[in-house]
mmCIF file of C-alpha atoms in Angstrom:
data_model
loop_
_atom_site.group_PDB
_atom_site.id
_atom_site.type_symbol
_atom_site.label_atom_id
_atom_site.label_comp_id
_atom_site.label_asym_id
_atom_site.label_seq_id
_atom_site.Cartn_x
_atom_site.Cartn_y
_atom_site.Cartn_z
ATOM 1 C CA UNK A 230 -7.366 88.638 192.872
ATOM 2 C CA UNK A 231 -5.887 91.747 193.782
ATOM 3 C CA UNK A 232 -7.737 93.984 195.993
ATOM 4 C CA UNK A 233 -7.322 97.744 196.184
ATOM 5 C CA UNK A 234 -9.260 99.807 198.905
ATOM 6 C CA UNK A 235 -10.393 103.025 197.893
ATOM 7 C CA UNK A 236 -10.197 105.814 200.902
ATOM 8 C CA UNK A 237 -10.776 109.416 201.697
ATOM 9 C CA UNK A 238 -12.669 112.193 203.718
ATOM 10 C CA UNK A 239 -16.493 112.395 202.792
ATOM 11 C CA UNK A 240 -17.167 114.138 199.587
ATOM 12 C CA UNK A 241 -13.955 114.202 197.736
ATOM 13 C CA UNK A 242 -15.496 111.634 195.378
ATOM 14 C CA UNK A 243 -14.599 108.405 196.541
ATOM 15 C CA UNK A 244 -18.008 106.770 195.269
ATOM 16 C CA UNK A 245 -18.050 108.941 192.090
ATOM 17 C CA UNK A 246 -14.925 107.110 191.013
ATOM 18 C CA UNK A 247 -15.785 103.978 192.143
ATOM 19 C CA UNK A 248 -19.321 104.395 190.127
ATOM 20 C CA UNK A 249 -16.665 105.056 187.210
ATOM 21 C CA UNK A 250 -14.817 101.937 187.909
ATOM 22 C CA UNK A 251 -17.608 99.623 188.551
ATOM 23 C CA UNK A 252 -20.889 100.954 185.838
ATOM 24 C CA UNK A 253 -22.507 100.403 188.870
ATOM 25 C CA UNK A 254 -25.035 103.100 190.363
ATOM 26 C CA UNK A 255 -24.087 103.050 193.931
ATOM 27 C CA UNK A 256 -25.326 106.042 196.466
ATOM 28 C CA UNK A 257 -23.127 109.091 196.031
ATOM 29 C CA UNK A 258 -24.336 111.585 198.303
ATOM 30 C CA UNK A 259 -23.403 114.663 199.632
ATOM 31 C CA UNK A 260 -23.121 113.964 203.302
ATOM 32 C CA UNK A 261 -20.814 112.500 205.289
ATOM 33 C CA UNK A 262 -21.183 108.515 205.065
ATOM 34 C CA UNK A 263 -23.245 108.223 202.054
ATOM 35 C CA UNK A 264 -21.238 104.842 202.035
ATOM 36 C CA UNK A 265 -21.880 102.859 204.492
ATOM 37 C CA UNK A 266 -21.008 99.695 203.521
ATOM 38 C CA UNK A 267 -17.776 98.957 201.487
ATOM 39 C CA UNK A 268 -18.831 98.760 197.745
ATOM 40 C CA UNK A 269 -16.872 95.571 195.941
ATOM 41 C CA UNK A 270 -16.513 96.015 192.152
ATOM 42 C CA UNK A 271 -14.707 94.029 189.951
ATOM 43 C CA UNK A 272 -13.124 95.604 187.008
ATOM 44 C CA UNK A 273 -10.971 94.004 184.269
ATOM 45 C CA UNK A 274 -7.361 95.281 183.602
ATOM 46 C CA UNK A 275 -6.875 96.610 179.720
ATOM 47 C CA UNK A 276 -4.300 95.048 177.831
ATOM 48 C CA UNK A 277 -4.164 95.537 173.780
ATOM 49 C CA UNK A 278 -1.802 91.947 174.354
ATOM 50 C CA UNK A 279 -5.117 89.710 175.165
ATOM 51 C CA UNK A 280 -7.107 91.469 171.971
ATOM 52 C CA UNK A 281 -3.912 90.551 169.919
ATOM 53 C CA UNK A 282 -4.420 87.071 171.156
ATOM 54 C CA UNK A 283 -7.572 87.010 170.522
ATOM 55 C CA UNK A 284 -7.581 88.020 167.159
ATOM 56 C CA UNK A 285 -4.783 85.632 166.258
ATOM 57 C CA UNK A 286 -6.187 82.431 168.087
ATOM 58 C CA UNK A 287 -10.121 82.881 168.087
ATOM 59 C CA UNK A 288 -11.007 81.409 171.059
ATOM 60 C CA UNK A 289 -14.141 80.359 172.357
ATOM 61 C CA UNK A 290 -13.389 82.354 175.587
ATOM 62 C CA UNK A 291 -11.829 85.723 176.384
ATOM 63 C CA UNK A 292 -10.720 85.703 180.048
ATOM 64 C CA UNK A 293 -8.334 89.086 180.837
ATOM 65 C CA UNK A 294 -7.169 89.574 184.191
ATOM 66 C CA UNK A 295 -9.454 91.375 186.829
ATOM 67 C CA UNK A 296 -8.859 93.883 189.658
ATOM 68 C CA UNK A 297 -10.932 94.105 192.867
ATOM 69 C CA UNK A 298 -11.911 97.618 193.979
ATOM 70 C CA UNK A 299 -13.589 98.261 197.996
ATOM 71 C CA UNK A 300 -15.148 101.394 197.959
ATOM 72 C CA UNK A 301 -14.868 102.162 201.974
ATOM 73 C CA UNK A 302 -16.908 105.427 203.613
ATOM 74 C CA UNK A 303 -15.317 108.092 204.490
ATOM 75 C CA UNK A 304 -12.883 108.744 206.860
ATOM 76 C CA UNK A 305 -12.904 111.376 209.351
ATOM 77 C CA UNK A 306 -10.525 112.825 212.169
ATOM 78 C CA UNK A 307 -10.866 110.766 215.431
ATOM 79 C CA UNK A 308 -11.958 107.340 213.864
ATOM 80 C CA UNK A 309 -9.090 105.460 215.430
ATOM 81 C CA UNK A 310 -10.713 106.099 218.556
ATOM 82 C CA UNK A 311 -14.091 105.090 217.071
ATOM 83 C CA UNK A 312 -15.149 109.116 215.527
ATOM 84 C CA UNK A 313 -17.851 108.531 212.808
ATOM 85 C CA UNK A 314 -17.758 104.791 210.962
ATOM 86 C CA UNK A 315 -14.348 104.421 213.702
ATOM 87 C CA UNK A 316 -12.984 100.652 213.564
ATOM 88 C CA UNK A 317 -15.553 99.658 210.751
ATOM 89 C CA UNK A 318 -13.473 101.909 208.281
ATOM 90 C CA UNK A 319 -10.440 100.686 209.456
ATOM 91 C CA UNK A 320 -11.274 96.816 209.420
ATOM 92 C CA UNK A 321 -11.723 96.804 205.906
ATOM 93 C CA UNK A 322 -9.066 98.756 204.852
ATOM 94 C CA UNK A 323 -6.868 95.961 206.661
ATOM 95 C CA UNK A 324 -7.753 93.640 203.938
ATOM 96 C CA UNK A 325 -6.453 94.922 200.815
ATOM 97 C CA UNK A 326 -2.682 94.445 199.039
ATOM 98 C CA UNK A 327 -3.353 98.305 198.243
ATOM 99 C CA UNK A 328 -4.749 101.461 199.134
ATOM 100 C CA UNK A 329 -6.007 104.185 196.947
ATOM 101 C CA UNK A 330 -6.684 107.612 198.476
ATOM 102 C CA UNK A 331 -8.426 110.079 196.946
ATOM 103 C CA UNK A 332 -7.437 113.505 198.002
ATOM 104 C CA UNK A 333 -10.024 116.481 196.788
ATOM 105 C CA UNK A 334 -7.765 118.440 194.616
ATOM 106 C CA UNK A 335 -11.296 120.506 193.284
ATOM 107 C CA UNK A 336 -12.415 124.066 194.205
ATOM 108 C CA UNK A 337 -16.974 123.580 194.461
ATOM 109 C CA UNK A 338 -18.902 125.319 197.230
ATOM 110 C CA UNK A 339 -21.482 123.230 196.110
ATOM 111 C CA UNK A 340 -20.238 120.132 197.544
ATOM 112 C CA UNK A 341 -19.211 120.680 201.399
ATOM 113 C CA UNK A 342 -15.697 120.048 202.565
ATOM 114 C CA UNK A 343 -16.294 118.497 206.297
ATOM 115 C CA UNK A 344 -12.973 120.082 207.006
ATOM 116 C CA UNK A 345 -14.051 123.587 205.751
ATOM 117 C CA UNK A 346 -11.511 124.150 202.764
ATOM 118 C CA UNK A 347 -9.573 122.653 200.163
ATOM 119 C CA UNK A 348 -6.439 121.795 201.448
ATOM 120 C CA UNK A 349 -5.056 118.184 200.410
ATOM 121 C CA UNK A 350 -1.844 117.824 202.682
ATOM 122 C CA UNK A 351 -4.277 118.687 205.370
ATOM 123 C CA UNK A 352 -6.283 115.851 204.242
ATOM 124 C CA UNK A 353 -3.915 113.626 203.673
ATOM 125 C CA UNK A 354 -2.170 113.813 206.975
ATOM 126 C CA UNK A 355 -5.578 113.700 208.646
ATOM 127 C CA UNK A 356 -5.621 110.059 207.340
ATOM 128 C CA UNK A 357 -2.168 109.301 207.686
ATOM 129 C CA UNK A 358 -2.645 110.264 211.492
ATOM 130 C CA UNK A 359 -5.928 107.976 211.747
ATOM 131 C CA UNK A 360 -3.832 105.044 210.200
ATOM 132 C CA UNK A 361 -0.860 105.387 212.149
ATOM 133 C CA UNK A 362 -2.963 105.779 215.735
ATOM 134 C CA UNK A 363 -4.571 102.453 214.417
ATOM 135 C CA UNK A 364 -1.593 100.484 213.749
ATOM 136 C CA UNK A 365 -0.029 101.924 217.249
ATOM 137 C CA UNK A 366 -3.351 100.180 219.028
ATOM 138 C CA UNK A 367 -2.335 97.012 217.160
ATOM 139 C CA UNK A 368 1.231 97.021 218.072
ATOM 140 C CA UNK A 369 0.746 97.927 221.799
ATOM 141 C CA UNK A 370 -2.010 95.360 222.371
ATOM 142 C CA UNK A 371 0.610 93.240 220.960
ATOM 143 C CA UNK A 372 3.029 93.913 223.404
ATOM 144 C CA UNK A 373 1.008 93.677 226.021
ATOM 145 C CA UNK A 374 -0.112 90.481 225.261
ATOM 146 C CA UNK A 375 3.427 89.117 225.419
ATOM 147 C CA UNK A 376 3.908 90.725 228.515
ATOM 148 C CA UNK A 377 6.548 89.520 230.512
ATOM 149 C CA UNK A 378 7.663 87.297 227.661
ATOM 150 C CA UNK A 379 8.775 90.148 225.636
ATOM 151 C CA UNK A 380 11.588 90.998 227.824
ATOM 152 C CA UNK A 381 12.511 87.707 228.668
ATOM 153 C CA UNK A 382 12.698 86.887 225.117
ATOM 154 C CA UNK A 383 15.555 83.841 224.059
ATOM 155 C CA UNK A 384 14.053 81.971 221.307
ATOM 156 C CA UNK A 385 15.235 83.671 217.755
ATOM 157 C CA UNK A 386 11.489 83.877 216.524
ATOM 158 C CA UNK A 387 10.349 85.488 219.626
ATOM 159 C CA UNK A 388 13.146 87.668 220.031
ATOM 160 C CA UNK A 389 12.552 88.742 216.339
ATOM 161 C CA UNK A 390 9.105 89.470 216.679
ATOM 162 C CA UNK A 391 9.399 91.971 219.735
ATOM 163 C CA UNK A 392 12.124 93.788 218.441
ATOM 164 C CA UNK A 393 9.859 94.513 215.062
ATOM 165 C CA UNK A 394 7.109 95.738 217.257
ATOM 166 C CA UNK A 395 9.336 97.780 218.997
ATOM 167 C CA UNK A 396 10.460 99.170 215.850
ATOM 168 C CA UNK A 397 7.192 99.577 214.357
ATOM 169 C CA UNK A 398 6.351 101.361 217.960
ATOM 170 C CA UNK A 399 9.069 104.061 217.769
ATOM 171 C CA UNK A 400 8.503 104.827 213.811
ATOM 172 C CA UNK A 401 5.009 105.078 214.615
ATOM 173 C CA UNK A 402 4.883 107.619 217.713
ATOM 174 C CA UNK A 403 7.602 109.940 215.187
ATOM 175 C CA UNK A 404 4.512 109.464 212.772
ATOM 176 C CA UNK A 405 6.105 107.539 210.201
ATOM 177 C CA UNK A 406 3.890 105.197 208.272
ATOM 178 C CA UNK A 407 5.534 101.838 208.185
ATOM 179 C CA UNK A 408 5.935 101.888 204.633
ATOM 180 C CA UNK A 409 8.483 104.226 204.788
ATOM 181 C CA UNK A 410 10.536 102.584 207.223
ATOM 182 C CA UNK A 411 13.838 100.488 206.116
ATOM 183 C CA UNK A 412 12.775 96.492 207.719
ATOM 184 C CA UNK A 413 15.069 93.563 206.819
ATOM 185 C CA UNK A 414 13.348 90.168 205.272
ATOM 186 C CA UNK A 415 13.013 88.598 208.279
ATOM 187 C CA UNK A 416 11.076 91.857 209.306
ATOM 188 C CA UNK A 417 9.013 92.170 206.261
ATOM 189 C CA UNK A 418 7.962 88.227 206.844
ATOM 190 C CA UNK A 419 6.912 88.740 210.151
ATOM 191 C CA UNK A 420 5.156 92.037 209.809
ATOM 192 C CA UNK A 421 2.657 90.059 206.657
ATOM 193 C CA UNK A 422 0.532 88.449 209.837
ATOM 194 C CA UNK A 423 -0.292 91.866 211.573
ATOM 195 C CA UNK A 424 -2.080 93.624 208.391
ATOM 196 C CA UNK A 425 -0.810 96.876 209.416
ATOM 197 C CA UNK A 426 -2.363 99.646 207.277
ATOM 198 C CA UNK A 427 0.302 102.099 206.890
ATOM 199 C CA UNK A 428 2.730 99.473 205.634
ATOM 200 C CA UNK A 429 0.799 99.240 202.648
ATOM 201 C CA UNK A 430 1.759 100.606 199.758
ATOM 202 C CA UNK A 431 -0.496 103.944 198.549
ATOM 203 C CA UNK A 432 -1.536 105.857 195.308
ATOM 204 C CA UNK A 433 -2.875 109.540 195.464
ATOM 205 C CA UNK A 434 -5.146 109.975 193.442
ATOM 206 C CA UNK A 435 -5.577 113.872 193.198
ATOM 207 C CA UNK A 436 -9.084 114.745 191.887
ATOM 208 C CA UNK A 437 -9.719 117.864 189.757
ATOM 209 C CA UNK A 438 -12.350 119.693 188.297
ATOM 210 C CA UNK A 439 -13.195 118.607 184.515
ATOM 211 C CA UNK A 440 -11.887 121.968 183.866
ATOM 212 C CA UNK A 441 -8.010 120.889 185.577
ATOM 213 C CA UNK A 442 -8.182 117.788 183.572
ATOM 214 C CA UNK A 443 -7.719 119.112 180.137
ATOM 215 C CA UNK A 444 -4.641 120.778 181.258
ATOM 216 C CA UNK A 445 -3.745 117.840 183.285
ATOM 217 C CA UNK A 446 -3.289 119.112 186.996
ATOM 218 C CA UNK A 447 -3.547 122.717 189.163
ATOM 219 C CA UNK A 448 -1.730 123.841 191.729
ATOM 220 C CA UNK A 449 -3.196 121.462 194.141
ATOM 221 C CA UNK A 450 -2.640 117.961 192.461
ATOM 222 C CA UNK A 451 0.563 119.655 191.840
ATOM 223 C CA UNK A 452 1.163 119.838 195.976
ATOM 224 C CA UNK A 453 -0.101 115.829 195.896
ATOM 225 C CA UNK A 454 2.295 114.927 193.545
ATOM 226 C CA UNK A 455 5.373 116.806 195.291
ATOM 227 C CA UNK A 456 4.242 114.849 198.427
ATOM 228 C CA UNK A 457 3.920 111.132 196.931
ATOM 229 C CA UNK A 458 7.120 111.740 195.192
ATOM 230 C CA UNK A 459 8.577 112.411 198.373
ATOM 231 C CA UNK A 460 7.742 109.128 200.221
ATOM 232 C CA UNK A 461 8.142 107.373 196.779
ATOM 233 C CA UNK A 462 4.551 106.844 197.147
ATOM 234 C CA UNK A 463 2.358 106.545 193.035
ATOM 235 C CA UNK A 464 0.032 109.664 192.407
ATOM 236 C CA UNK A 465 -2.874 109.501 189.602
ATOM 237 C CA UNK A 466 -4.545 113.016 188.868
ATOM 238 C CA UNK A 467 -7.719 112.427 187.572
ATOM 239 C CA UNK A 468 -11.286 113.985 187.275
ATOM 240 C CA UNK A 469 -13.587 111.552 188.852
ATOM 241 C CA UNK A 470 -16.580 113.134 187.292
ATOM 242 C CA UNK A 471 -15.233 112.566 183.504
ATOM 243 C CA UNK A 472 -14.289 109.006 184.539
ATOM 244 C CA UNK A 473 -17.769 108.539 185.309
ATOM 245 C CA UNK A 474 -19.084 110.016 181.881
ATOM 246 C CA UNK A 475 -16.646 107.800 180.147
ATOM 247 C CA UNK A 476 -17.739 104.659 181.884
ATOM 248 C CA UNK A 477 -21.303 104.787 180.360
ATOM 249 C CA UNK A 478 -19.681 105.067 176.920
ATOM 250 C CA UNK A 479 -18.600 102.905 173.727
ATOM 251 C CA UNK A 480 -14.980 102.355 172.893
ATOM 252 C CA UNK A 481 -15.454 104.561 170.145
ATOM 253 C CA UNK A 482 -17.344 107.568 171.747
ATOM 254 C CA UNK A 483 -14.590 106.765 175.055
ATOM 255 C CA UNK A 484 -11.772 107.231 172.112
ATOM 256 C CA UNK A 485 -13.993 110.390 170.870
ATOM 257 C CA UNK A 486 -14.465 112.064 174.329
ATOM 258 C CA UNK A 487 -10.792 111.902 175.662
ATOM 259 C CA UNK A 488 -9.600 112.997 172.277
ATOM 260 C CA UNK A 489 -11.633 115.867 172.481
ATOM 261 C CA UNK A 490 -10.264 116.329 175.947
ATOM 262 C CA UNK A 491 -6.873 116.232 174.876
ATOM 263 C CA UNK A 492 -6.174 112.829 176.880
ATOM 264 C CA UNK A 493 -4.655 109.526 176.038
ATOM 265 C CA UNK A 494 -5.872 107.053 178.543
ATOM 266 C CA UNK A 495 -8.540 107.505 180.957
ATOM 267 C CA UNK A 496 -7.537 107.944 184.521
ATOM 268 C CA UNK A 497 -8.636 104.548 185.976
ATOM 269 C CA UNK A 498 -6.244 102.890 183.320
ATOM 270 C CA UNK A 499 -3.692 104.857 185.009
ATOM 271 C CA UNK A 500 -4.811 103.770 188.787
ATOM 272 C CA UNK A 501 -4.473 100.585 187.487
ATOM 273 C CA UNK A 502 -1.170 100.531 185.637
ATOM 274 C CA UNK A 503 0.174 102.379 188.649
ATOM 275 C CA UNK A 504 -0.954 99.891 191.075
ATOM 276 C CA UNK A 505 0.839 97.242 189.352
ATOM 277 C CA UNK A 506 3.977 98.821 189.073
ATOM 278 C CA UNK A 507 3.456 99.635 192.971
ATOM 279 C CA UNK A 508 3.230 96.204 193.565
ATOM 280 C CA UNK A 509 5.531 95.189 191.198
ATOM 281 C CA UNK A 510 2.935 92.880 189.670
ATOM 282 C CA UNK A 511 3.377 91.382 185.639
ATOM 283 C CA UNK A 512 0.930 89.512 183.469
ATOM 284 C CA UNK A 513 1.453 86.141 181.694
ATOM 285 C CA UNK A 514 -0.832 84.888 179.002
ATOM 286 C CA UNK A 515 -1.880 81.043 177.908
ATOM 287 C CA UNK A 516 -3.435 80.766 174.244
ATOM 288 C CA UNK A 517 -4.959 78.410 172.582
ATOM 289 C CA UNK A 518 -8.362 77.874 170.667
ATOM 290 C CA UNK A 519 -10.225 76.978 173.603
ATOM 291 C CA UNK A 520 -9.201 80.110 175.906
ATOM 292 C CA UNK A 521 -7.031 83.095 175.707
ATOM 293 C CA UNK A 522 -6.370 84.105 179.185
ATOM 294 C CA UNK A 523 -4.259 86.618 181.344
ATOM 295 C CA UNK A 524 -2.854 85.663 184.590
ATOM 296 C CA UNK A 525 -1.615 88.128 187.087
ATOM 297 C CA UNK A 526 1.763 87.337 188.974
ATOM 298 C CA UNK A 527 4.193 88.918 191.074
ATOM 299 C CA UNK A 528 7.927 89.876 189.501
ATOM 300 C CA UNK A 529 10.465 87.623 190.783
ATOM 301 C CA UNK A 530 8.164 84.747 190.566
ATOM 302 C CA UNK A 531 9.601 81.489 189.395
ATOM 303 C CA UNK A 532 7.591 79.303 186.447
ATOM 304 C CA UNK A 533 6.177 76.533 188.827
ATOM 305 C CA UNK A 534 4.572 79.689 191.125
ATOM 306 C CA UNK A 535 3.040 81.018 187.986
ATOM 307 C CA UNK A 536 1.915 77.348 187.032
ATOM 308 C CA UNK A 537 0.241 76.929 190.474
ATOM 309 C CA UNK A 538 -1.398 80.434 189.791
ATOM 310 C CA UNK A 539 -3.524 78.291 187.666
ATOM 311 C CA UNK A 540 -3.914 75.465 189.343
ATOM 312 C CA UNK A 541 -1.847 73.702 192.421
ATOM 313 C CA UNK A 542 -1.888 70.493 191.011
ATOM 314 C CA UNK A 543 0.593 72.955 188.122
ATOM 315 C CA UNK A 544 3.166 73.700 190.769
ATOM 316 C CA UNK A 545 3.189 70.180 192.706
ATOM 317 C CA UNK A 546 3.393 68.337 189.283
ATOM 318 C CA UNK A 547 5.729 71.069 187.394
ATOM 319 C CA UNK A 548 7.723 69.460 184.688
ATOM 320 C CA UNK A 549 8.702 72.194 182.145
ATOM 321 C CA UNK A 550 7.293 75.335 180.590
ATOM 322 C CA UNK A 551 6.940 75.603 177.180
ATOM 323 C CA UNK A 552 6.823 79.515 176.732
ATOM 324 C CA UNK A 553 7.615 82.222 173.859
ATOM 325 C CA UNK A 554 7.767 85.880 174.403
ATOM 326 C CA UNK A 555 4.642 87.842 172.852
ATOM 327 C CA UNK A 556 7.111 90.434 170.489
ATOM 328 C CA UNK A 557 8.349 87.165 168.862
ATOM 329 C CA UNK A 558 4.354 86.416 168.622
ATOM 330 C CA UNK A 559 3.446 89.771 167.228
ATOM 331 C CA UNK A 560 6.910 89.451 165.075
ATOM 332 C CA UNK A 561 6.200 85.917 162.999
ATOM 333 C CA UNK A 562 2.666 86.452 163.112
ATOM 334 C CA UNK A 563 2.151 83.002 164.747
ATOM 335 C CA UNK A 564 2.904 80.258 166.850
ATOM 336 C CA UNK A 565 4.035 77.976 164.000
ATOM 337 C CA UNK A 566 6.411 80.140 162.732
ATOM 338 C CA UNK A 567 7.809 81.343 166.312
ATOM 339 C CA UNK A 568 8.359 77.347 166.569
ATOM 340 C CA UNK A 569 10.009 77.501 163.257
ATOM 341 C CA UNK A 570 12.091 80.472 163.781
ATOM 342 C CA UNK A 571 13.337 78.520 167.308
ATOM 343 C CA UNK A 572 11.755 80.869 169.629
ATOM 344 C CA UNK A 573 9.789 78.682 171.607
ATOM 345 C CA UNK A 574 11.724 77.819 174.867
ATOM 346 C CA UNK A 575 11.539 74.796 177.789
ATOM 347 C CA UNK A 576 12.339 76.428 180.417
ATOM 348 C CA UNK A 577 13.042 74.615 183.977
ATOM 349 C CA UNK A 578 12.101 74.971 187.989
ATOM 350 C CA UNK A 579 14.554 78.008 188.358
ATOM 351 C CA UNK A 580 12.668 80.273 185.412
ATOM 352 C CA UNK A 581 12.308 83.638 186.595
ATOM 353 C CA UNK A 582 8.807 84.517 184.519
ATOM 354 C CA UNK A 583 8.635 87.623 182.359
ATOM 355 C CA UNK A 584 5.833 90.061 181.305
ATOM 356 C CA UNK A 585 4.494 88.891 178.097
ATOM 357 C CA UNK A 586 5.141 85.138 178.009
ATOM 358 C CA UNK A 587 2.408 82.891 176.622
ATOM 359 C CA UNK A 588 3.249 79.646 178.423
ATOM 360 C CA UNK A 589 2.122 76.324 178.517
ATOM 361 C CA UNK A 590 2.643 74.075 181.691
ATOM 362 C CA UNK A 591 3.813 70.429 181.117
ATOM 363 C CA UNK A 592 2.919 68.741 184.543
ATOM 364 C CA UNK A 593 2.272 65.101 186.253
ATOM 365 C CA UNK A 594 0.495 64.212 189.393
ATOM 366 C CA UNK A 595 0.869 60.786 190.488
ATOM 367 C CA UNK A 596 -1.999 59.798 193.247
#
């Protein structure tokens, strides 16, 4: 399941959203590390495919594809060298494909700013700092655990790994977070075993008053979005407030309320759409009267991956995949008639998969 860590300063409504995103009633304080432990909700991803499906097939179960949010407390300057929560923080944010970072994009003397003032670059680059001082600790105790072996390097693996380091080293004392820095595949292989924060990929998500929202940004989402689009970095402006309001609501009033707000989707479809385009992440579908599912898989991903998605006994045992786009679904109005019309492929080992396809897995596992 993907797994998306939620980060910020204290009080720029990090658990506000996540109460949004979860219906849950977690502790949302205003003090610094209201949060103390990371908050895991599990929300499901929208998709008006799966209620097409299940309108057309009628299955006895509905199963879309879910999303993993950790709510983590609040960062402040100086954790990276243990400052408030320190490490803790920084442990679990090590553990998710994606981080979210909520920057406080909101003008309320009500709620205190532990920097002082609005300023979201400040922010921002508060964290970035924190991250990249943590992944420097990482890649220096490295080092030094190689010792004398990293400059006597000959093997190609070893060789490989302590010029990375030393590349991750140098980008990181320049403060560049290392998802910003050019790496070969080789590189990018080696670099999955360390977890380092900064080379995961980020969303901003700017939060504005309920005020902003309406209008859909002011001039300080505005300065968040300038920056993401800068280091080709995803940026959601939302109000974390509304999202909140609109979680304890029925479709209908939901469709109601962001009407009347002059909105189309709610922000946390957003966060999630843009998180899968981040990660360059599609959805296939199987269908049948039993279950109508979603499955989550990465672009690029050949049919026997997707089959072992399911189940590895799929992928070991892959034979074909019987699959059919769902336009030509939506277009004959059923699977007979997609069969008829000779839309229904068999496609081999080498199928690249494709957002939308309802598939079906012919397999065999001999013992």
């Amino acid at each position: 399941m993907l797994k998306a860590g939620i980060i910020g300063l204290p009080n720029v409504g990090k658990s506000t959203l996540f109460n949004a995103i979860t219906k849950e009633n977690i502790l949302a304080a205003n003090y610094p590390f209201a949060t103390i432990e990371p908050n895991v909700g599990v929300v499901t991803v929208p998709d008006k495919r799966l209620d097409f499906l299940n309108d057309l097939y009628k299955p006895k179960s509905l199963v879309p594809t879910a999303y993993e949010f950790i709510d983590i407390a609040g960062l402040v300057k100086g954790a990276s060298t243990g400052e408030g929560l320190g490490n803790k923080f920084l442990s679990h944010i090590r553990e998710v494909d994606a981080v979210a970072e909520v920057v406080r994009c909101f003008v309320d003397k009500d709620v205190i700013h532990v920097e002082g003032t609005v300023d979201p670059i400040r922010d921002i680059e508060i964290i970035n700092t924190e991250l990249i001082l943590s992944d420097l600790e990482i890649v220096d105790n490295r080092i030094s655990k190689l010792g004398k072996k990293a400059e006597m390097a000959k093997e190609k693996s070893e060789i490989l790994e302590v010029n990375t380091l030393k590349k991750c080293k140098e980008n990181l004392l320049n403060n560049k977070p290392l998802r910003l820095v050019d790496f070969d595949d080789d590189e990018r292989e080696l670099l999955k075993g360390f977890q380092f924060i900064t080379y995961k990929p980020i969303i901003y998500i700017a939060n504005v008053s309920e005020d902003d929202i309406a209008v859909g940004s002011n001039e300080y989402s505005d300065i968040v979005s300038k920056y993401a689009a800068n280091e080709g970095s995803g940026v959601v402006v939302m109000c974390a407030k509304i999202e909140e309001e609109l979680a304890g609501l029925s479709d209908a009033e939901k469709e109601e309320f962001m009407s009347d707000l002059g909105i189309t989707n709610s922000g946390l479809d957003k966060l999630i759409f843009e998180t899968y385009d981040l990660l360059g992440l599609a959805t296939f579908f199987t269908a049948g009267s039993d279950e109508c599912r979603a499955w989550t898989f990465k672009k690029g991903m050949k049919a026997p991956q997707c089959a072992g998605i399911i189940h590895t006994d799929f992928e070991r045992g892959f034979i074909k995949a019987e699959a059919m786009s769902y336009d030509d679904l939506v277009k004959y109005g059923s699977e007979l008639k997609v069969k008829e019309a000779g839309k229904v492929r068999l496609e081999g080992k080498d199928y690249l998969m494709q957002d939308g396809d309802i598939v079906y897995f012919r397999f065999n596992v001999t013992k």
